[in-house]
CSV table of C-alpha atoms (C1' of nucleotides) in Angstrom, one decimal:
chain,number,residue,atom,x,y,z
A,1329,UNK,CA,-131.5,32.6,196.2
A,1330,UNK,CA,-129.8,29.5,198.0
A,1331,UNK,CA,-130.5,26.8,195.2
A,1332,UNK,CA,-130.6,23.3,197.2
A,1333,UNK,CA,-127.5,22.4,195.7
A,1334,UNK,CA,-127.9,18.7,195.4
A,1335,UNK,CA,-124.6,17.5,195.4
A,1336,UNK,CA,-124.8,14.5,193.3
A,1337,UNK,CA,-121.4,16.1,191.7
A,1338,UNK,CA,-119.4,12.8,192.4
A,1339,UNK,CA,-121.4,9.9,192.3
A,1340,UNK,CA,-118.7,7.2,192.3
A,1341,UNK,CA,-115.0,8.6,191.2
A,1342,UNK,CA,-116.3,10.3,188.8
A,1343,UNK,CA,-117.8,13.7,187.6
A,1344,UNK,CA,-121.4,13.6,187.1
A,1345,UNK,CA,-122.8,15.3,183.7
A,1346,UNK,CA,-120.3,17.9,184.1
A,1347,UNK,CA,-121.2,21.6,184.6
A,1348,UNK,CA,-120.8,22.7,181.5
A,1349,UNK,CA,-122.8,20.5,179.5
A,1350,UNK,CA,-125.4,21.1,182.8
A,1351,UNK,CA,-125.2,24.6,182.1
A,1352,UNK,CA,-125.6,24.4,178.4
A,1353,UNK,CA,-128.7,22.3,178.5
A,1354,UNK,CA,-130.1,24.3,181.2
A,1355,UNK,CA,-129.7,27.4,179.4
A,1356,UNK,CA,-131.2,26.0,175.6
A,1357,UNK,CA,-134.3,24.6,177.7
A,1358,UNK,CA,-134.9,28.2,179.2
A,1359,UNK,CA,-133.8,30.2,175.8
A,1360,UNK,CA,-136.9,28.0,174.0
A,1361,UNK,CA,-139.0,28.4,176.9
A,1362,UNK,CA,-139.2,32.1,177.5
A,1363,UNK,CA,-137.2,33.5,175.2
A,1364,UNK,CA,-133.4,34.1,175.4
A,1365,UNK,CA,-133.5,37.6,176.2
A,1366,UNK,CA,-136.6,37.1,179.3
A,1367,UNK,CA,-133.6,34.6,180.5
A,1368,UNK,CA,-131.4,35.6,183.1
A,1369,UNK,CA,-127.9,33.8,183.5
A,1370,UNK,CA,-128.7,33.7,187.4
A,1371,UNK,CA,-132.1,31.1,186.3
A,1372,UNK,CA,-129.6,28.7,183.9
A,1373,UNK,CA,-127.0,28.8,187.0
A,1374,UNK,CA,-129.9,27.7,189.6
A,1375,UNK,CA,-131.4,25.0,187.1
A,1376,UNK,CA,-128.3,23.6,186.3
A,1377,UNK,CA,-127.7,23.6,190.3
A,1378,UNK,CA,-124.7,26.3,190.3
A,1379,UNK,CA,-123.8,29.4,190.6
A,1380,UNK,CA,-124.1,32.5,188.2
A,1381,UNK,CA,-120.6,33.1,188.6
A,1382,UNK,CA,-119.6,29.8,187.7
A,1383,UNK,CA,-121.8,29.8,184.7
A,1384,UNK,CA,-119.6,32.5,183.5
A,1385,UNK,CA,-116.5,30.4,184.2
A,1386,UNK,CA,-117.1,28.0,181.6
A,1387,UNK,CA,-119.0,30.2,179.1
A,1388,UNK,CA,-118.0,33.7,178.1
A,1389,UNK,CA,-120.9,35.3,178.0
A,1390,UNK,CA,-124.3,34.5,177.6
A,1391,UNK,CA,-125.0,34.1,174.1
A,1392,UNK,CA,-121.6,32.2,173.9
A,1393,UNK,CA,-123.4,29.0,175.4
A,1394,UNK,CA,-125.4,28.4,172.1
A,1395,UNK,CA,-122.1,27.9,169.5
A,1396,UNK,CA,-120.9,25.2,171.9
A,1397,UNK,CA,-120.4,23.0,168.7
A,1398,UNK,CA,-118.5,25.6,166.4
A,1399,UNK,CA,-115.1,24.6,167.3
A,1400,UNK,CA,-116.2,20.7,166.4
A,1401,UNK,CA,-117.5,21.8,163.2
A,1402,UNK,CA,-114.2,24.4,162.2
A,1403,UNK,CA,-112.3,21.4,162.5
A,1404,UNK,CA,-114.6,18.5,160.5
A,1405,UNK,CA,-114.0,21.6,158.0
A,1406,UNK,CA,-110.7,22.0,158.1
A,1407,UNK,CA,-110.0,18.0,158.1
A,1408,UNK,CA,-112.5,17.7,155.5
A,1409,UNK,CA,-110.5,20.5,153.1
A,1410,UNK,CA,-107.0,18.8,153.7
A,1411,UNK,CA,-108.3,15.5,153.0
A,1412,UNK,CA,-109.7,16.1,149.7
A,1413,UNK,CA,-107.7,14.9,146.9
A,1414,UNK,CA,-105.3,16.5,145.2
A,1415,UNK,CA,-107.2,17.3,141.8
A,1416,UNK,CA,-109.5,18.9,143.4
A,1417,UNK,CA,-109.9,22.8,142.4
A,1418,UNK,CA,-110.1,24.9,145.4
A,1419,UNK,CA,-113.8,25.1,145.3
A,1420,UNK,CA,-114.5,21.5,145.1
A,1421,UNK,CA,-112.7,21.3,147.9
A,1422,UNK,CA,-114.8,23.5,149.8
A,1423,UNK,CA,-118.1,22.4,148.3
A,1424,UNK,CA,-116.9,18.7,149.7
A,1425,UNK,CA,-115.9,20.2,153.5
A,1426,UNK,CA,-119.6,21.7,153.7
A,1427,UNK,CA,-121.3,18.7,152.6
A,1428,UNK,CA,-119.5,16.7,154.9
A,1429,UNK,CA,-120.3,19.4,157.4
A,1430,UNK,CA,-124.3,19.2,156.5
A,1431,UNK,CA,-124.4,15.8,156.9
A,1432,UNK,CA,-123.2,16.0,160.5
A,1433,UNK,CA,-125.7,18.5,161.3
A,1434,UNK,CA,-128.4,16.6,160.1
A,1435,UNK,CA,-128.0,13.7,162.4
A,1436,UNK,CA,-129.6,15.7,164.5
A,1437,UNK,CA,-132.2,18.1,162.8
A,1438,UNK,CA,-134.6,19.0,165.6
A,1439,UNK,CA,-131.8,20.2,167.7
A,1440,UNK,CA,-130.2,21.7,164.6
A,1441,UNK,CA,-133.7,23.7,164.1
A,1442,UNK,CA,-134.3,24.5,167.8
A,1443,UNK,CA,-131.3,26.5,168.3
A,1444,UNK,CA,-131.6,28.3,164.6
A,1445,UNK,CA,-135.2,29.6,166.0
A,1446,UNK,CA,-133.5,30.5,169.0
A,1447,UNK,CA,-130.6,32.5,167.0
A,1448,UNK,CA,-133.0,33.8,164.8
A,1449,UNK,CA,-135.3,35.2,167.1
A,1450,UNK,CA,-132.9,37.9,168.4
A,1451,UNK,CA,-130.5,40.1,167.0
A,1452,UNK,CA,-127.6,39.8,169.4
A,1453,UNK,CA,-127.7,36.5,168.9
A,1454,UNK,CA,-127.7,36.6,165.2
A,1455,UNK,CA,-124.5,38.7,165.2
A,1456,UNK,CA,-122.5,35.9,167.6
A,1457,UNK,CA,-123.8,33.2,164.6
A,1458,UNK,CA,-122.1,36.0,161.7
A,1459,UNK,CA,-118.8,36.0,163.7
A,1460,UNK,CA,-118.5,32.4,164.4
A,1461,UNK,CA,-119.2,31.9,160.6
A,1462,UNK,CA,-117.1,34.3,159.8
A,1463,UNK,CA,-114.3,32.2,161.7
A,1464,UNK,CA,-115.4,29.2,160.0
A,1465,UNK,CA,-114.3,30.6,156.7
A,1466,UNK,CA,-111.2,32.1,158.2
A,1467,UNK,CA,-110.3,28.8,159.0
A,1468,UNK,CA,-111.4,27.0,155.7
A,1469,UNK,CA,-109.2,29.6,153.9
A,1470,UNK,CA,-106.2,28.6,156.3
A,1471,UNK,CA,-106.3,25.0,155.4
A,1472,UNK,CA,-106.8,25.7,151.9
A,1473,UNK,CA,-103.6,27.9,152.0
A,1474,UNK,CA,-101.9,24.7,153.5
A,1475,UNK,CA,-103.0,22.8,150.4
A,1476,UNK,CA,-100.5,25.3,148.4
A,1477,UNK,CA,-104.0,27.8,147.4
A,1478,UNK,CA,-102.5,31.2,147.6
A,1479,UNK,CA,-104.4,33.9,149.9
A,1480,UNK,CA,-107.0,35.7,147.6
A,1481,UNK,CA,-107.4,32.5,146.1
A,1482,UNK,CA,-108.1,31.2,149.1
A,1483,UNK,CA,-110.6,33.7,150.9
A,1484,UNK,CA,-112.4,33.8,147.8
A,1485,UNK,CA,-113.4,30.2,147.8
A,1486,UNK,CA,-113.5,30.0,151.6
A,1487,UNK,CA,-116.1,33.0,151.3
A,1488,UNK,CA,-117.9,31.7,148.9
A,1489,UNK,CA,-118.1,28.5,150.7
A,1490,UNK,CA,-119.7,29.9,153.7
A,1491,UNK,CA,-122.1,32.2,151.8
A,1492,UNK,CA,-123.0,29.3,149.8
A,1493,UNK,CA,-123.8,27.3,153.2
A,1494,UNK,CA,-125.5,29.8,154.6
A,1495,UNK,CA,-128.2,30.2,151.5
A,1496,UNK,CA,-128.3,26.4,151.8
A,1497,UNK,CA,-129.6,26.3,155.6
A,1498,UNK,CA,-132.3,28.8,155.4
A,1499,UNK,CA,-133.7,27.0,152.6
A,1500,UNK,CA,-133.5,24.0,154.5
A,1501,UNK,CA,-135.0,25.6,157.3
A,1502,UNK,CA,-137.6,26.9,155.9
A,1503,UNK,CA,-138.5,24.2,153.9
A,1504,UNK,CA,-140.0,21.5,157.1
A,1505,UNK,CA,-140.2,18.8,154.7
A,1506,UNK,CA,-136.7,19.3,153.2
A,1507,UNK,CA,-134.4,16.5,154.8
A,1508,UNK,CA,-131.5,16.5,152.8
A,1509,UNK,CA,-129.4,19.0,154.2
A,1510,UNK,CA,-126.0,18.5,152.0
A,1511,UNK,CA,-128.7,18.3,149.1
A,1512,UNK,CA,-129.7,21.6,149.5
A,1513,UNK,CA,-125.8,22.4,149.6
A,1514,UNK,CA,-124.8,21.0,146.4
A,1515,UNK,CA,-128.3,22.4,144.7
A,1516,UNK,CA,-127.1,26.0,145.7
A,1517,UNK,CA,-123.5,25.3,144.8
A,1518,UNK,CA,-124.6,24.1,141.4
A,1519,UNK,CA,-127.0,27.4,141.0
A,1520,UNK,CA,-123.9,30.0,142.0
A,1521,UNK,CA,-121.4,28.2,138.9
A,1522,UNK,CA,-124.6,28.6,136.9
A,1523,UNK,CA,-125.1,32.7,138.4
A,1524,UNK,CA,-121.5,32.9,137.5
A,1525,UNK,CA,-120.8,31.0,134.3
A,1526,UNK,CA,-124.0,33.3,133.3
A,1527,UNK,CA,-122.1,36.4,133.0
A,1528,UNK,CA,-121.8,38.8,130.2
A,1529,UNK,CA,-118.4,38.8,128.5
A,1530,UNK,CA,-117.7,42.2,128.6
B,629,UNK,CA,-118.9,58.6,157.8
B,630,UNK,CA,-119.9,60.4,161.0
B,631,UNK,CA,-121.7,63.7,159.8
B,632,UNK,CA,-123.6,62.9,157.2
B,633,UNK,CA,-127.3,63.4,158.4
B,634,UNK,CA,-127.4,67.0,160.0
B,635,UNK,CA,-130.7,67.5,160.3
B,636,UNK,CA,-131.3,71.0,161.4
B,637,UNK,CA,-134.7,69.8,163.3
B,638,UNK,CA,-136.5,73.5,162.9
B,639,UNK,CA,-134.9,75.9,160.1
B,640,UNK,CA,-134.5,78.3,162.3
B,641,UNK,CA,-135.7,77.9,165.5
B,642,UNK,CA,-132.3,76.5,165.4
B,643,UNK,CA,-131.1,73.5,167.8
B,644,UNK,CA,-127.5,73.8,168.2
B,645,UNK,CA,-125.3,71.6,166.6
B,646,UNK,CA,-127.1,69.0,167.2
B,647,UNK,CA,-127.2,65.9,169.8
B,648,UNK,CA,-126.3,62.9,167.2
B,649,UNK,CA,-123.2,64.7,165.8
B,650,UNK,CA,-122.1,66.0,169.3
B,651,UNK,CA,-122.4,62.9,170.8
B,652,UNK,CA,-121.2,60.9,167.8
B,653,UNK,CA,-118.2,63.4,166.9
B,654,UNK,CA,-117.5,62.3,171.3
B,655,UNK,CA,-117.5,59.1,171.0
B,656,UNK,CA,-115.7,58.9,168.0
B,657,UNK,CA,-113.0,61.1,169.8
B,658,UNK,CA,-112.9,59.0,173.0
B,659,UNK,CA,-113.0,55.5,171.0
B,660,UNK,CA,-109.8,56.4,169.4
B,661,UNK,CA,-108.5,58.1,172.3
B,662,UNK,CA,-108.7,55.5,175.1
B,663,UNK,CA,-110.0,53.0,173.1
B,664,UNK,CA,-114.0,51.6,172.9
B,665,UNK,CA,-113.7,49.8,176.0
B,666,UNK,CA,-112.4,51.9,178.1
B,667,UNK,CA,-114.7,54.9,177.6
B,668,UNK,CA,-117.4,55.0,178.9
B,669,UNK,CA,-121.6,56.0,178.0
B,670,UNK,CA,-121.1,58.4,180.6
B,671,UNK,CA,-117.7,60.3,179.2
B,672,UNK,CA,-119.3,60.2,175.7
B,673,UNK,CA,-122.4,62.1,177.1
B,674,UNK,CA,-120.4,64.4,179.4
B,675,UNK,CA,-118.0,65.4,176.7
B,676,UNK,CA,-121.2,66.4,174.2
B,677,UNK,CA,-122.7,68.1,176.6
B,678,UNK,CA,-125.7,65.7,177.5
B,679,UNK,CA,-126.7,63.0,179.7
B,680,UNK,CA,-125.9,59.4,179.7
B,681,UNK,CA,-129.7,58.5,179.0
B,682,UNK,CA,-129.5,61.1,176.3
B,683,UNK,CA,-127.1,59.1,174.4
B,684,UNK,CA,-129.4,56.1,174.5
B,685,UNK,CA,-132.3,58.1,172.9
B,686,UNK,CA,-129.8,58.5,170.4
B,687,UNK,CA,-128.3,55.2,169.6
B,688,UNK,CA,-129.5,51.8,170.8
B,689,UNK,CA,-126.6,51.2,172.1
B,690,UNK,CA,-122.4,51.8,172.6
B,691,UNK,CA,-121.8,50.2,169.4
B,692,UNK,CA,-124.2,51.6,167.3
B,693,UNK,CA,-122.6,55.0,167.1
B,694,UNK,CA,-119.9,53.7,164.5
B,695,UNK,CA,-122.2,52.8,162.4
B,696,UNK,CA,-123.7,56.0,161.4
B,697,UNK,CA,-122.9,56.1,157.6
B,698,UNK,CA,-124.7,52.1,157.0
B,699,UNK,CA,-128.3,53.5,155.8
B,700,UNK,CA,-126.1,56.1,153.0
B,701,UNK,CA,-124.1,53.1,152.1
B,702,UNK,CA,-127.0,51.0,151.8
B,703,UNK,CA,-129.0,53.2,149.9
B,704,UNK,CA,-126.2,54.4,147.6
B,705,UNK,CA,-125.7,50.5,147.1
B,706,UNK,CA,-129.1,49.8,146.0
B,707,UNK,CA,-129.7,53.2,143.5
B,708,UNK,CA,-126.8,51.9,141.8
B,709,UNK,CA,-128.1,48.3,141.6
B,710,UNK,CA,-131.2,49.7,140.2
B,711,UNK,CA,-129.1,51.8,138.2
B,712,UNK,CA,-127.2,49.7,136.0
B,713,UNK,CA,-127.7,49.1,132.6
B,714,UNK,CA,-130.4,46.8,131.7
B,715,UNK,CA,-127.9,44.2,130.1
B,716,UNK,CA,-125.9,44.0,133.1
B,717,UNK,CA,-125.7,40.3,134.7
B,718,UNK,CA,-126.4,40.1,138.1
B,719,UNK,CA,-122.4,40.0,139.5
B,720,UNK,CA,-122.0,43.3,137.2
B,721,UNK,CA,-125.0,45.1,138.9
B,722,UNK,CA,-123.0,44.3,142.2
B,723,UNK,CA,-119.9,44.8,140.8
B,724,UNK,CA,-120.6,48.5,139.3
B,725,UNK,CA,-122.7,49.1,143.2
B,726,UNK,CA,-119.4,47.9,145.2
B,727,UNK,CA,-117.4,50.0,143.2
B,728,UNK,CA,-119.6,52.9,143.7
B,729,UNK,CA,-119.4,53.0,147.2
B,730,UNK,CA,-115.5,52.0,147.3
B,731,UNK,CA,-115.7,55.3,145.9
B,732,UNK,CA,-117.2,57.4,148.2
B,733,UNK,CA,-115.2,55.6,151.2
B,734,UNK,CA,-112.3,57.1,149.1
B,735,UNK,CA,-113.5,60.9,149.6
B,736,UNK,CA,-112.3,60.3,153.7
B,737,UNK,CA,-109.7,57.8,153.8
B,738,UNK,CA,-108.0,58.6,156.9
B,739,UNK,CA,-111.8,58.7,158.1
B,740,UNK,CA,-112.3,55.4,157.3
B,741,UNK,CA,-108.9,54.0,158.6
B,742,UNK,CA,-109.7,55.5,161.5
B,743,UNK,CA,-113.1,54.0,161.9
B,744,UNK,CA,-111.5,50.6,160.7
B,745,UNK,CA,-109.0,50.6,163.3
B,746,UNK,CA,-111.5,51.1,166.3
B,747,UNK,CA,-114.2,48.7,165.0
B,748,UNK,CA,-110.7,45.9,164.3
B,749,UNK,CA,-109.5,46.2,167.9
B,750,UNK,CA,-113.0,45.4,169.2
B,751,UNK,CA,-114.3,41.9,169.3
B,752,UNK,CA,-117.8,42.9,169.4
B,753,UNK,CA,-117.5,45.8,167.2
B,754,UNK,CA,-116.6,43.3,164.7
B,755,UNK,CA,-119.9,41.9,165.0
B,756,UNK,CA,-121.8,44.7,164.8
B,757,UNK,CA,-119.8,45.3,161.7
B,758,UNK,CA,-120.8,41.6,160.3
B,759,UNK,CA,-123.9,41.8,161.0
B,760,UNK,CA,-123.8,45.7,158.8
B,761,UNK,CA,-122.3,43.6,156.0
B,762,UNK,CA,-124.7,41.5,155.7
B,763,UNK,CA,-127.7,43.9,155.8
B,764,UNK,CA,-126.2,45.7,152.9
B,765,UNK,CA,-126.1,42.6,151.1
B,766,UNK,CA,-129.2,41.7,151.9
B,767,UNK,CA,-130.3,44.8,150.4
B,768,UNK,CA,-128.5,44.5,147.3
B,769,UNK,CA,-130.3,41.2,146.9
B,770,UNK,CA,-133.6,43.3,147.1
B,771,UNK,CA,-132.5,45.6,144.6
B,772,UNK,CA,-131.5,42.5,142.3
B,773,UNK,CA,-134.7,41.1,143.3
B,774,UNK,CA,-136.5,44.1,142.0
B,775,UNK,CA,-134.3,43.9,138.5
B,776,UNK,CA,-136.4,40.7,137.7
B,777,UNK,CA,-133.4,38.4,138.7
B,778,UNK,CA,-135.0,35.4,141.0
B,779,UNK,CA,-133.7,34.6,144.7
B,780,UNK,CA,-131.4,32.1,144.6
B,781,UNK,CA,-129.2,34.0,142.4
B,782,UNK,CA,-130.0,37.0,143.5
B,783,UNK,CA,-128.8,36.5,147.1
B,784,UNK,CA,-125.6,34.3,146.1
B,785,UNK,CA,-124.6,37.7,143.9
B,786,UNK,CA,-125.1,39.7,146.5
B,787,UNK,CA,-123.4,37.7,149.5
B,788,UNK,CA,-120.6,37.0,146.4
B,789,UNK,CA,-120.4,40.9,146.0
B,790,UNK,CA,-120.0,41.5,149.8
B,791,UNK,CA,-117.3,38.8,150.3
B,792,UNK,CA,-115.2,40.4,147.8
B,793,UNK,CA,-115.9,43.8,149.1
B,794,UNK,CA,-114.5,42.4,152.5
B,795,UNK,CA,-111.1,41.1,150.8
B,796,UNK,CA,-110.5,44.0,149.0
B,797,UNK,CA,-111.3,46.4,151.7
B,798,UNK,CA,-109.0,44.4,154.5
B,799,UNK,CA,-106.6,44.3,151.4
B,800,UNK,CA,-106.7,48.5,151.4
B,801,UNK,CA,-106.3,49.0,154.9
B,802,UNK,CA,-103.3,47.0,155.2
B,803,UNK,CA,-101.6,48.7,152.6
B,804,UNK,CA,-101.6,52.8,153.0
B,805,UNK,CA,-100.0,53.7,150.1
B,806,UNK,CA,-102.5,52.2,148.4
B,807,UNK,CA,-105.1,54.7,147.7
B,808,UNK,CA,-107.7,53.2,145.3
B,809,UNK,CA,-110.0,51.6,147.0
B,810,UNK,CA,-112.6,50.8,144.0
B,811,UNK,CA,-109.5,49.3,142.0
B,812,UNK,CA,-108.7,47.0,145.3
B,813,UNK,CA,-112.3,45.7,144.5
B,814,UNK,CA,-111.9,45.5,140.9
B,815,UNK,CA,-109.0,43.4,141.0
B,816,UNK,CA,-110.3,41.0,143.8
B,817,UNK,CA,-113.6,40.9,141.7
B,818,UNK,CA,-111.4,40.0,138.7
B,819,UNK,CA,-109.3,37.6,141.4
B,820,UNK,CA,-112.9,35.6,142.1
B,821,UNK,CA,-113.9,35.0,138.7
B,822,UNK,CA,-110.5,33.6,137.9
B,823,UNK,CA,-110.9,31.2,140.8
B,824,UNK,CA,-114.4,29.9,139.6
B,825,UNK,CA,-113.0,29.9,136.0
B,826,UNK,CA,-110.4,28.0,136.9
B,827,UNK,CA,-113.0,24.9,138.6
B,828,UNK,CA,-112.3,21.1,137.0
B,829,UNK,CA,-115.4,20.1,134.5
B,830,UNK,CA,-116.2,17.4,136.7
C,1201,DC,C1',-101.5,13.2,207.2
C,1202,DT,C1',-100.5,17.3,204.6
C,1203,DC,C1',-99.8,20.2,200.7
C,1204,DC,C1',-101.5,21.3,196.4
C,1205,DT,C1',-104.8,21.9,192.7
C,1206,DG,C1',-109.0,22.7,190.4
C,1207,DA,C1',-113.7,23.7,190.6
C,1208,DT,C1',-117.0,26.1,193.1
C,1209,DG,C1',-119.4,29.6,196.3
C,1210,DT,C1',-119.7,34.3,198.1
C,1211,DC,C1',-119.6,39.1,197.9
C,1212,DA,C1',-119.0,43.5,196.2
C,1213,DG,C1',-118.6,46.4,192.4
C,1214,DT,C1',-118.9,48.5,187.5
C,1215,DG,C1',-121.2,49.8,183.7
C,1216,DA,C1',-124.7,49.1,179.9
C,1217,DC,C1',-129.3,49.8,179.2
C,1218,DT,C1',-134.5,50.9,180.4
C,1219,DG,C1',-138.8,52.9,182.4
C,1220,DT,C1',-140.8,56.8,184.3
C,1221,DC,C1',-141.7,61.3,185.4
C,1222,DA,C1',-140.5,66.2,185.6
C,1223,DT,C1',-139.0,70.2,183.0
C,1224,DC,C1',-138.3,73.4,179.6
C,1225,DA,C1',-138.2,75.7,175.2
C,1226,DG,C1',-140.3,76.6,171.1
C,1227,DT,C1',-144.9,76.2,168.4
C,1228,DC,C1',-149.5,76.3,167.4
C,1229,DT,C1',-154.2,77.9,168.3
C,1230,DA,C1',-157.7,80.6,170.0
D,297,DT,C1',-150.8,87.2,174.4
D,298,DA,C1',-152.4,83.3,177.2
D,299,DG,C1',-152.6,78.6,177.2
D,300,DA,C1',-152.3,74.1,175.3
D,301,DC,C1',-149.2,71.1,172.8
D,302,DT,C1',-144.9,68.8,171.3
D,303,DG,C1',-140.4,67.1,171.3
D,304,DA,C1',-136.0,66.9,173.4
D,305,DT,C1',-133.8,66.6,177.5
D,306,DG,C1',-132.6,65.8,182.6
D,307,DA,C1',-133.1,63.3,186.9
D,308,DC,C1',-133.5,59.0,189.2
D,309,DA,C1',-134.2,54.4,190.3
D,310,DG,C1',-133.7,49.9,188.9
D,311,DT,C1',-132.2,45.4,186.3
D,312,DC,C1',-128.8,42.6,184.7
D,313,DA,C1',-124.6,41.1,182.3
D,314,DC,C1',-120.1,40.5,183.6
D,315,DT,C1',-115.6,40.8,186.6
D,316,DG,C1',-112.2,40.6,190.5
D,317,DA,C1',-111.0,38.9,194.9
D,318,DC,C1',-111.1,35.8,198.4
D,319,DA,C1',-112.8,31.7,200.9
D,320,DT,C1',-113.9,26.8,200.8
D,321,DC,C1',-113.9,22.1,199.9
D,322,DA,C1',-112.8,17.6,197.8
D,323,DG,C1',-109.6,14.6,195.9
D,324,DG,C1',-104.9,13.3,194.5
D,325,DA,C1',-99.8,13.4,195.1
D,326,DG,C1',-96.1,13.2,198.3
DNA sequence: CTCCTGATGTCAGTGACTGTCATCAGTCTA
DNA sequence: TAGACTGATGACAGTCACTGACATCAGGAG
C-alpha cells in the first residue's frame, strides 16, 4: 500500500532511530493495541515507514521482535556468574546472577509488565519466552562449568536457577503493588532450600 | 507414543483405521524420512489417505502431531502424584511420578529416540516440546496442590522434578547402551540433592 | 568520478492455517 | 422403510507469515 516513506533516514551523517529499533517499537505499540495475533507484519513495516520485507531482515520472525533484550540479559547473567566470588557454592552463584538480573528489569517495570501481558496473552508467544529461557539457563550452566562446576552440577543449579526466576516473576506480576523484583527472587530462593531441606530422610 | 488413543468411534459401524493414527502414523513416517521441514501438510494428508484440511481437523497444527502421548503422560504423572504414600515429601511425590513415567517411555525406546531425534533437529519443535514440559509440570503442581502441599512449594517441586527429568532424559538419549531410563532420573535426582546439600551456611 | 557495499524496495512464490459450504455414510425416529 | 439428523470429510477460496531473487540508491573508499 505505497507508505509515504518519509525519508528522514539521514538527517545529518547519521542514521536516524534506526530501523530496527523503529520496527520494534512499532510492532510492541500495535501487539498492545490490537492484540499480537490481529497484527499483521505488513502494519508494523508501514508504521515504522518500511517495508514487510525489510521487517523480516532484521527480525526472524514475528514473535522474535518481542525478546529483543534476551541476548543483553544472557550475558548480565553470565558476567554476573563468573564474577561471583570464589566461595561461593554453585547455587549462590546463580541466586546472585538473577538478582542482579531482577534489578535490571525493574528499572523499567511498566515496560517489563507490558510485554509479559503481551507474552502471556498468546500461546505462540509463550513458547518463544520457554525457549529463550531455556537458553538463558544453557548459558548460566556454561559459565558455571567455566568456574570449574562439572556438568550435572551445573545444569542442575542453572535449572533451578531459571525455574526459581520464573516462580519469582509471576508473583511479581501478579502482585501490582509488589516493587521489589530481586525481593521476590531471594523470598522464593529461600522457600525451595526450605522445600528441599524439608525432605524425608529415607 | 503415537497409537495410544484408538478410539473405535462406533463399535461396529466400524471407521477404518482411523484418521488420527493414519495421519499421525504419516507424519511420523515422513518427519523422519525427509525430515519435519521438508514435508509437507499436504504429503502427510495424501499419504493417509485424506485431505490437507482434514489433517487440520485433526491437530491444530504441523507440530502438534508429535505430541500425541502428552495428555497419557500427564495423567499418568498426576495418578502417581496422588498416589504416593501419605508421608511422602513433596520432591518424593515427584520423584516416585518422574520415575513412573521414565518407565513407560522405557516400553518403546527406539520409539522414543526416534521421536527425540525429529523434535531435536527442529528449532520450533523444541518449543512445542518446552512448552509440553512445562504443562506436565504445571500439572504435577496441581496434583501436589491437591495433596494439601501449598503453592510456592508446590510449583518449585514440580518445575525441580521436570528440570531433572530433562537432564536425565538428554543424558539417556545420548548414551544408547544405556537402557534405564528411570535409573538415569534416579541418579540425576540423587545428583540435585547433592548439589543443594552441598550450599555454604551463609 | 567510479566502484563497492549495505540497507532497502519490489515482486513473485510457497506453504501453513481458516472459514464455508456441499456431500455422504451411518443412525435415529416415526 | 422414508426421512430427518449427525459427524466426518472433501472442495475451494482466501489470508498471512516467510523466502528468494533482483533492482535501486546513498554514501564511502579509491
Amino acid at each position: 500500500m505505497t507508505v509515504t516513506v518519509i525519508a528522514y533516514h539521514r538527517a545529518m551523517g547519521r542514521w536516524e532511530p534506526d530501523a530496527r529499533g523503529r520496527l520494534a517499537k512499532a510492532a510492541m505499540g500495535l501487539y498492545a493495541e490490537q492484540g499480537f495475533e490481529q497484527t499483521t507484519v505488513a502494519e508494523i513495516a508501514a508504521r515504522a515507514g518500511l517495508t514487510e520485507r525489510t521487517f523480516f531482515r532484521h527480525f526472524a520472525d514475528k514473535r522474535e521482535v518481542l525478546f529483543y533484550g534476551t541476548e543483553m540479559l544472557r550475558d548480565l547473567l553470565t558476567r554476573a556468574v563468573a564474577d561471583a566470588p570464589p566461595s561461593a557454592t554453585a547455587l549462590d552463584a546463580v541466586g546472585a546472577a538473577f538478582e542482579a538480573a531482577c534489578a535490571t528489569m525493574q528499572e523499567n517495570p511498566e515496560r517489563v509488565r507490558l510485554r509479559d501481558a503481551i507474552v502471556a496473552a498468546n500461546a505462540d508467544l509463550r513458547e518463544r519466552e520457554l525457549i529463550k529461557l531455556a537458553a538463558l539457563g544453557a548459558a548460566v550452566a556454561g559459565a558455571l562449568r567455566d568456574r570449574g562446576i562439572p556438568d550435572p552440577a551445573a545444569s542442575l543449579a542453572a535449572e533451578t536457577g531459571v525455574a526459581v526466576f520464573k516462580i519469582a516473576f509471576a508473583r511479581w506480576v501478579s502482585e501490582p503493588g509488589q516493587p521489589d523484583l530481586p525481593g521476590a527472587f531471594r523470598e522464593s530462593m529461600a522457600e525451595l532450600k526450605g522445600v528441599l531441606a524439608d525432605r524425608a530422610p529415607a
